[in-house]
Amino acid sequence: MAPEASAPAGSSSHMMKTTKRGRPFLKDTLDLFATLVVSLELTSNKQFFRTYHHSFTTDDAAKNLASLKFSQSNRGPDPRDPSRIVTTTTTTTFSMTREMAKAMCQQFMDARLIENAADPGSNLFKDRGVYVLTPKGLHVLERFMSKNGINGDHLGPVFASQPICMKLLHLERRSVDDEIIVSHSVITALFRRFVGRRPNYPPDSMDGFDAHQRYHERAKGVALLDVADRPVGAKAATVTKHCFAAVTALEWLCDFTSVIGREEAAEMAAQFVRFGLISLVSDKRKNNDSAIIFTVRGAGGGPNSSISQTGEFRCTAKAIYRVTEEGRKLARWDVPEGAIGSPNASSSNIAARSSDDHGSSVQSATAPGGDAKIHRRISMTEKLTVTSEADKKNGKESNTDRLKYIIEEPQLRSLFREFLRSNFCEENLSFYLDVLDFKRKFDVTSSANANSSAESSRSGSGSKATPGQLAMERHHEALIQMAFVIYNTYLAPSSQSELNIDHGLRNELSGYLNDVITSLTGKTFQGRVELEQANAFNATQLQKMIGLYERIQTHVFRLMATDSVPKFIKTPRFLALRIKLDNEDDGPLSDFPVMLGAAMPSVPPGLGGEEEVGGAYVTISQRAAVQDRRSGGERGPSS
């Protein structure tokens, strides 16, 4: 084991960068907020004859922000001696006056990380107030603690007693000015979460709901209502469906996404207008009422497009907007519930993938009468959870099906590979996939050889080899080399990725190679196959090797299914992915990478190169998932 030493604690300080609006960059805001909360002792405070648990006062925040320290330790190789592991501790100190501390706490309120306990509707951080964390604030705090390895036992009761934002949608920002990078894909991602996978008409009465249930209802999407209006001279009122109040929209965007404050939320809502997803129904404010109108500009979408060059959003108490026909299409409200999870839920998707096939072939879906039936592709959630009657009798079968699907789906396979790597058995999956690829290439060669033999017999025995035959011979030689690269990598004694396989299988493979090598060269087999020895193998001997590889492959597959898969599906990262899949409103997984606090990149995706391309990603709260499971799953995960 490499020696370990502790490097002297370093000290870093910098002035927080601010945007053109005068607010700190989002990352600094979130880090400072979480550092403050970790340092606070959230207790019970009284105000207006009421007691608020897990709260803090203005004085508490100002006192801690006056001298706030945060230490972070990182382990890694010593730059001067890579064989040694050193632990470097970096201490960051924040120092600010009371007025500056209050201004910083105002930023926390604008970002909807904290709220006034006595008056949640207030947007001002007051001098003598009592404050609590919001569900969004708890989500950010949990992510910070996970990323930095903070225990935070004193915060356990807070997480256990209050609602937590299950899924937070993060919109990527420009590194220069911290502005959200707006693109068609970003607006699509944001709008789908904003309106939900189904129109969210709240229950008539939520008086009997607890805080968790009320929050869950809001998480489904912006609250909708139908607006009846009778124009002057009209006999009957006209009802406009799928409407929402402008203020409600701003609050929703602040609570469930990474936007900071109503101003930024209004800009995103104005983008919805520009993209033709929502439109103004009415604004019945009086002449003396204040009106804040946000306008955004961008490239138009052409004559047949719903995208305009400008869009404006009215931030008034009386403004009512509706979801347009274009918005309903983008939200996929009309797509059947079961088909939402399919990335290709359309009439063109007329085939279902075979559950036994690891490749890209598809089964025919033809009715006896010759008419093709449209089959919905089974969603990822169904494939990972469904069990047949036989599965219920034998738990191993369900894990076998899960493993097949994990191997088929690139994102699941990548996550599974990381899990195996952390458990020092990645070679099992690597061997399985390499043999899969090898068999596929061998089958292609065998079919081509059969065709070539038939052509040769028709053209006469004296004909020269055709270019196609020569190419197949070269391909066959490459296959032989591939077979022994697999052997030397995974099966040779003391190989770099040696498999832990059944002793009898290993002896059978070793005995066969010893017989062949001895007959070809007259030398005893030494445990590894050299290139010149491999080239002497003929097709029959190669096919025998494939048969042995297949038996080892079956052994490795069974080992992964019975030992690795049951552990893998209990890991936080897989559970986060399951929550994501259960809420199939997000579309294809590739559109929304799921990230946990510990796995967050130092620079968000899309912000590392010279040209910054915006995107969106979702982070998952594990504590919220635990809360949901403990409640019996009655509420279900938030959308």
CSV table of N, CA and C in Angstrom, one decimal, residues 240-320:
chain,number,residue,atom,x,y,z
A,240,THR,N,-61.6,28.9,-21.9
A,240,THR,CA,-60.2,28.7,-22.4
A,240,THR,C,-59.5,27.7,-21.4
A,241,LYS,N,-59.1,26.6,-22.0
A,241,LYS,CA,-58.5,25.5,-21.2
A,241,LYS,C,-57.0,25.7,-21.0
A,242,HIS,N,-56.5,25.0,-20.0
A,242,HIS,CA,-55.0,24.9,-19.8
A,242,HIS,C,-54.4,26.3,-19.6
A,243,CYS,N,-55.0,27.1,-18.7
A,243,CYS,CA,-54.5,28.4,-18.4
A,243,CYS,C,-53.8,28.4,-17.0
A,244,PHE,N,-53.0,29.4,-16.8
A,244,PHE,CA,-52.3,29.5,-15.5
A,244,PHE,C,-52.0,31.0,-15.3
A,245,ALA,N,-51.8,31.4,-14.0
A,245,ALA,CA,-51.5,32.7,-13.7
A,245,ALA,C,-50.0,33.0,-13.9
A,246,ALA,N,-49.7,34.2,-14.3
A,246,ALA,CA,-48.3,34.5,-14.6
A,246,ALA,C,-47.4,34.4,-13.3
A,247,VAL,N,-47.9,34.8,-12.2
A,247,VAL,CA,-47.2,34.8,-11.0
A,247,VAL,C,-47.0,33.3,-10.6
A,248,THR,N,-48.0,32.5,-10.8
A,248,THR,CA,-47.8,31.0,-10.4
A,248,THR,C,-46.7,30.4,-11.3
A,249,ALA,N,-46.6,30.8,-12.5
A,249,ALA,CA,-45.5,30.3,-13.4
A,249,ALA,C,-44.2,30.7,-12.9
A,250,LEU,N,-44.0,31.9,-12.5
A,250,LEU,CA,-42.7,32.4,-12.0
A,250,LEU,C,-42.3,31.6,-10.7
A,251,GLU,N,-43.3,31.4,-9.8
A,251,GLU,CA,-43.0,30.7,-8.6
A,251,GLU,C,-42.5,29.3,-8.9
A,252,TRP,N,-43.2,28.6,-9.8
A,252,TRP,CA,-42.9,27.2,-10.1
A,252,TRP,C,-41.5,27.1,-10.7
A,253,LEU,N,-41.1,28.0,-11.6
A,253,LEU,CA,-39.8,28.0,-12.2
A,253,LEU,C,-38.7,28.2,-11.1
A,254,CYS,N,-39.0,29.1,-10.2
A,254,CYS,CA,-38.0,29.4,-9.1
A,254,CYS,C,-37.8,28.1,-8.2
A,255,ASP,N,-38.9,27.4,-8.0
A,255,ASP,CA,-38.9,26.3,-7.0
A,255,ASP,C,-38.4,25.0,-7.5
A,256,PHE,N,-38.5,24.8,-8.8
A,256,PHE,CA,-38.2,23.4,-9.3
A,256,PHE,C,-37.1,23.4,-10.4
A,257,THR,N,-36.5,24.5,-10.7
A,257,THR,CA,-35.3,24.6,-11.6
A,257,THR,C,-34.2,25.4,-11.0
A,258,SER,N,-33.1,25.6,-11.7
A,258,SER,CA,-32.0,26.3,-11.2
A,258,SER,C,-32.0,27.8,-11.5
A,259,VAL,N,-33.2,28.3,-12.0
A,259,VAL,CA,-33.2,29.7,-12.3
A,259,VAL,C,-33.1,30.5,-10.9
A,260,ILE,N,-32.6,31.7,-11.0
A,260,ILE,CA,-32.4,32.5,-9.8
A,260,ILE,C,-33.3,33.7,-9.9
A,261,GLY,N,-34.3,33.7,-9.1
A,261,GLY,CA,-35.2,34.9,-8.9
A,261,GLY,C,-36.3,35.0,-10.0
A,262,ARG,N,-37.2,35.8,-9.7
A,262,ARG,CA,-38.4,36.0,-10.6
A,262,ARG,C,-37.9,36.6,-12.0
A,263,GLU,N,-36.9,37.5,-11.9
A,263,GLU,CA,-36.5,38.1,-13.1
A,263,GLU,C,-36.0,37.1,-14.2
A,264,GLU,N,-35.2,36.2,-13.7
A,264,GLU,CA,-34.7,35.1,-14.6
A,264,GLU,C,-35.8,34.2,-15.0
A,265,ALA,N,-36.7,33.9,-14.1
A,265,ALA,CA,-37.8,33.1,-14.4
A,265,ALA,C,-38.7,33.7,-15.5
A,266,ALA,N,-38.9,35.1,-15.4
A,266,ALA,CA,-39.7,35.8,-16.4
A,266,ALA,C,-39.0,35.7,-17.7
A,267,GLU,N,-37.7,35.8,-17.8
A,267,GLU,CA,-37.0,35.6,-19.1
A,267,GLU,C,-37.3,34.3,-19.7
A,268,MET,N,-37.3,33.2,-18.9
A,268,MET,CA,-37.5,31.9,-19.4
A,268,MET,C,-39.0,31.8,-19.9
A,269,ALA,N,-39.9,32.4,-19.2
A,269,ALA,CA,-41.3,32.4,-19.6
A,269,ALA,C,-41.5,33.2,-20.9
A,270,ALA,N,-40.7,34.3,-21.0
A,270,ALA,CA,-40.8,35.0,-22.3
A,270,ALA,C,-40.3,34.2,-23.4
A,271,GLN,N,-39.3,33.3,-23.2
A,271,GLN,CA,-38.8,32.4,-24.2
A,271,GLN,C,-39.9,31.4,-24.6
A,272,PHE,N,-40.7,31.0,-23.6
A,272,PHE,CA,-41.9,30.1,-24.0
A,272,PHE,C,-42.8,30.8,-24.9
A,273,VAL,N,-43.0,32.1,-24.7
A,273,VAL,CA,-43.9,32.9,-25.6
A,273,VAL,C,-43.2,33.0,-27.0
A,274,ARG,N,-41.9,33.3,-27.0
A,274,ARG,CA,-41.2,33.4,-28.3
A,274,ARG,C,-41.3,32.1,-29.1
A,275,PHE,N,-41.2,31.0,-28.4
A,275,PHE,CA,-41.3,29.7,-29.1
A,275,PHE,C,-42.7,29.3,-29.4
A,276,GLY,N,-43.7,30.1,-29.1
A,276,GLY,CA,-45.1,29.8,-29.4
A,276,GLY,C,-45.7,28.7,-28.5
A,277,LEU,N,-45.1,28.5,-27.3
A,277,LEU,CA,-45.6,27.4,-26.4
A,277,LEU,C,-46.7,27.9,-25.5
A,278,ILE,N,-46.7,29.2,-25.2
A,278,ILE,CA,-47.7,29.8,-24.3
A,278,ILE,C,-48.2,31.1,-25.0
A,279,SER,N,-49.3,31.6,-24.6
A,279,SER,CA,-49.8,32.9,-25.1
A,279,SER,C,-50.7,33.6,-24.1
A,280,LEU,N,-50.7,34.9,-24.2
A,280,LEU,CA,-51.5,35.7,-23.2
A,280,LEU,C,-53.0,35.5,-23.5
A,281,VAL,N,-53.7,35.3,-22.4
A,281,VAL,CA,-55.2,35.2,-22.5
A,281,VAL,C,-55.8,36.5,-22.1
A,282,SER,N,-55.4,37.1,-20.9
A,282,SER,CA,-55.9,38.3,-20.5
A,282,SER,C,-55.0,38.9,-19.4
A,283,ASP,N,-55.1,40.3,-19.3
A,283,ASP,CA,-54.3,41.0,-18.2
A,283,ASP,C,-55.2,42.1,-17.8
A,284,LYS,N,-56.1,41.8,-16.8
A,284,LYS,CA,-57.1,42.7,-16.3
A,284,LYS,C,-56.7,43.7,-15.2
A,285,ARG,N,-55.4,44.1,-15.3
A,285,ARG,CA,-54.9,45.0,-14.3
A,285,ARG,C,-55.5,46.4,-14.6
A,286,LYS,N,-55.6,47.2,-13.6
A,286,LYS,CA,-56.1,48.6,-13.7
A,286,LYS,C,-55.0,49.5,-14.2
A,287,ASN,N,-55.3,50.6,-14.7
A,287,ASN,CA,-54.4,51.6,-15.3
A,287,ASN,C,-53.3,52.0,-14.3
A,288,ASN,N,-53.6,52.1,-13.0
A,288,ASN,CA,-52.6,52.5,-12.1
A,288,ASN,C,-51.8,51.3,-11.4
A,289,ASP,N,-52.1,50.1,-11.9
A,289,ASP,CA,-51.4,49.0,-11.4
A,289,ASP,C,-50.0,48.9,-12.0
A,290,SER,N,-49.0,48.5,-11.3
A,290,SER,CA,-47.7,48.4,-11.8
A,290,SER,C,-47.6,47.2,-12.8
A,291,ALA,N,-46.8,47.3,-13.8
A,291,ALA,CA,-46.6,46.2,-14.7
A,291,ALA,C,-45.2,46.1,-15.1
A,292,ILE,N,-44.6,44.9,-14.9
A,292,ILE,CA,-43.3,44.6,-15.3
A,292,ILE,C,-43.4,43.7,-16.5
A,293,ILE,N,-42.8,44.1,-17.6
A,293,ILE,CA,-42.9,43.2,-18.8
A,293,ILE,C,-41.5,42.9,-19.3
A,294,PHE,N,-41.2,41.6,-19.4
A,294,PHE,CA,-39.9,41.2,-19.9
A,294,PHE,C,-40.0,40.8,-21.4
A,295,THR,N,-39.0,41.3,-22.1
A,295,THR,CA,-39.0,41.0,-23.5
A,295,THR,C,-37.7,40.3,-23.9
A,296,VAL,N,-37.7,39.2,-24.7
A,296,VAL,CA,-36.5,38.5,-25.1
A,296,VAL,C,-36.5,38.5,-26.7
A,297,ARG,N,-35.3,38.5,-27.2
A,297,ARG,CA,-35.2,38.5,-28.7
A,297,ARG,C,-34.3,37.3,-29.1
A,298,GLY,N,-34.5,36.9,-30.3
A,298,GLY,CA,-33.7,35.8,-30.9
A,298,GLY,C,-34.0,35.6,-32.3
A,299,ALA,N,-33.4,34.6,-32.9
A,299,ALA,CA,-33.7,34.3,-34.3
A,299,ALA,C,-35.0,33.7,-34.5
A,300,GLY,N,-35.7,34.2,-35.6
A,300,GLY,CA,-37.0,33.6,-35.9
A,300,GLY,C,-36.9,32.3,-36.5
A,301,GLY,N,-38.0,31.5,-36.6
A,301,GLY,CA,-37.9,30.2,-37.1
A,301,GLY,C,-38.4,30.0,-38.5
A,302,GLY,N,-38.6,31.0,-39.3
A,302,GLY,CA,-39.0,30.9,-40.6
A,302,GLY,C,-40.5,31.0,-40.8
A,303,PRO,N,-41.0,31.0,-42.0
A,303,PRO,CA,-42.5,31.3,-42.3
A,303,PRO,C,-43.4,30.3,-41.6
A,304,ASN,N,-43.0,29.0,-41.6
A,304,ASN,CA,-43.9,28.0,-41.1
A,304,ASN,C,-43.6,27.6,-39.6
A,305,SER,N,-42.8,28.3,-39.0
A,305,SER,CA,-42.4,28.0,-37.6
A,305,SER,C,-43.1,28.8,-36.6
A,306,SER,N,-43.3,28.2,-35.4
A,306,SER,CA,-44.0,29.0,-34.3
A,306,SER,C,-43.0,29.9,-33.6
A,307,ILE,N,-41.8,29.8,-33.9
A,307,ILE,CA,-40.8,30.6,-33.2
A,307,ILE,C,-40.7,32.0,-33.7
A,308,SER,N,-40.8,33.0,-32.9
A,308,SER,CA,-40.8,34.4,-33.3
A,308,SER,C,-39.5,35.0,-32.9
A,309,GLN,N,-39.3,36.2,-33.4
A,309,GLN,CA,-38.0,36.9,-33.1
A,309,GLN,C,-38.1,37.5,-31.7
A,310,THR,N,-39.2,37.8,-31.2
A,310,THR,CA,-39.4,38.4,-29.9
A,310,THR,C,-40.5,37.7,-29.1
A,311,GLY,N,-40.4,37.8,-27.8
A,311,GLY,CA,-41.4,37.3,-26.9
A,311,GLY,C,-41.4,38.1,-25.7
A,312,GLU,N,-42.7,38.4,-25.2
A,312,GLU,CA,-42.8,39.2,-24.0
A,312,GLU,C,-43.6,38.5,-22.9
A,313,PHE,N,-43.3,38.6,-21.7
A,313,PHE,CA,-44.1,38.0,-20.6
A,313,PHE,C,-44.4,39.1,-19.6
A,314,ARG,N,-45.7,39.2,-19.2
A,314,ARG,CA,-46.2,40.2,-18.3
A,314,ARG,C,-46.2,39.6,-16.9
A,315,CYS,N,-45.4,40.2,-16.0
A,315,CYS,CA,-45.3,39.8,-14.6
A,315,CYS,C,-46.3,40.6,-13.7
A,316,THR,N,-47.6,40.4,-14.0
A,316,THR,CA,-48.6,41.1,-13.2
A,316,THR,C,-49.5,40.1,-12.5
A,317,ALA,N,-50.1,40.6,-11.4
A,317,ALA,CA,-50.9,39.7,-10.6
A,317,ALA,C,-52.2,39.3,-11.4
A,318,LYS,N,-52.6,40.0,-12.4
A,318,LYS,CA,-53.9,39.7,-13.1
A,318,LYS,C,-53.6,39.0,-14.4
A,319,ALA,N,-52.4,38.8,-14.9
A,319,ALA,CA,-52.1,38.2,-16.2
A,319,ALA,C,-52.3,36.7,-16.2
A,320,ILE,N,-53.0,36.3,-17.2
A,320,ILE,CA,-53.3,34.8,-17.4
A,320,ILE,C,-52.8,34.4,-18.7
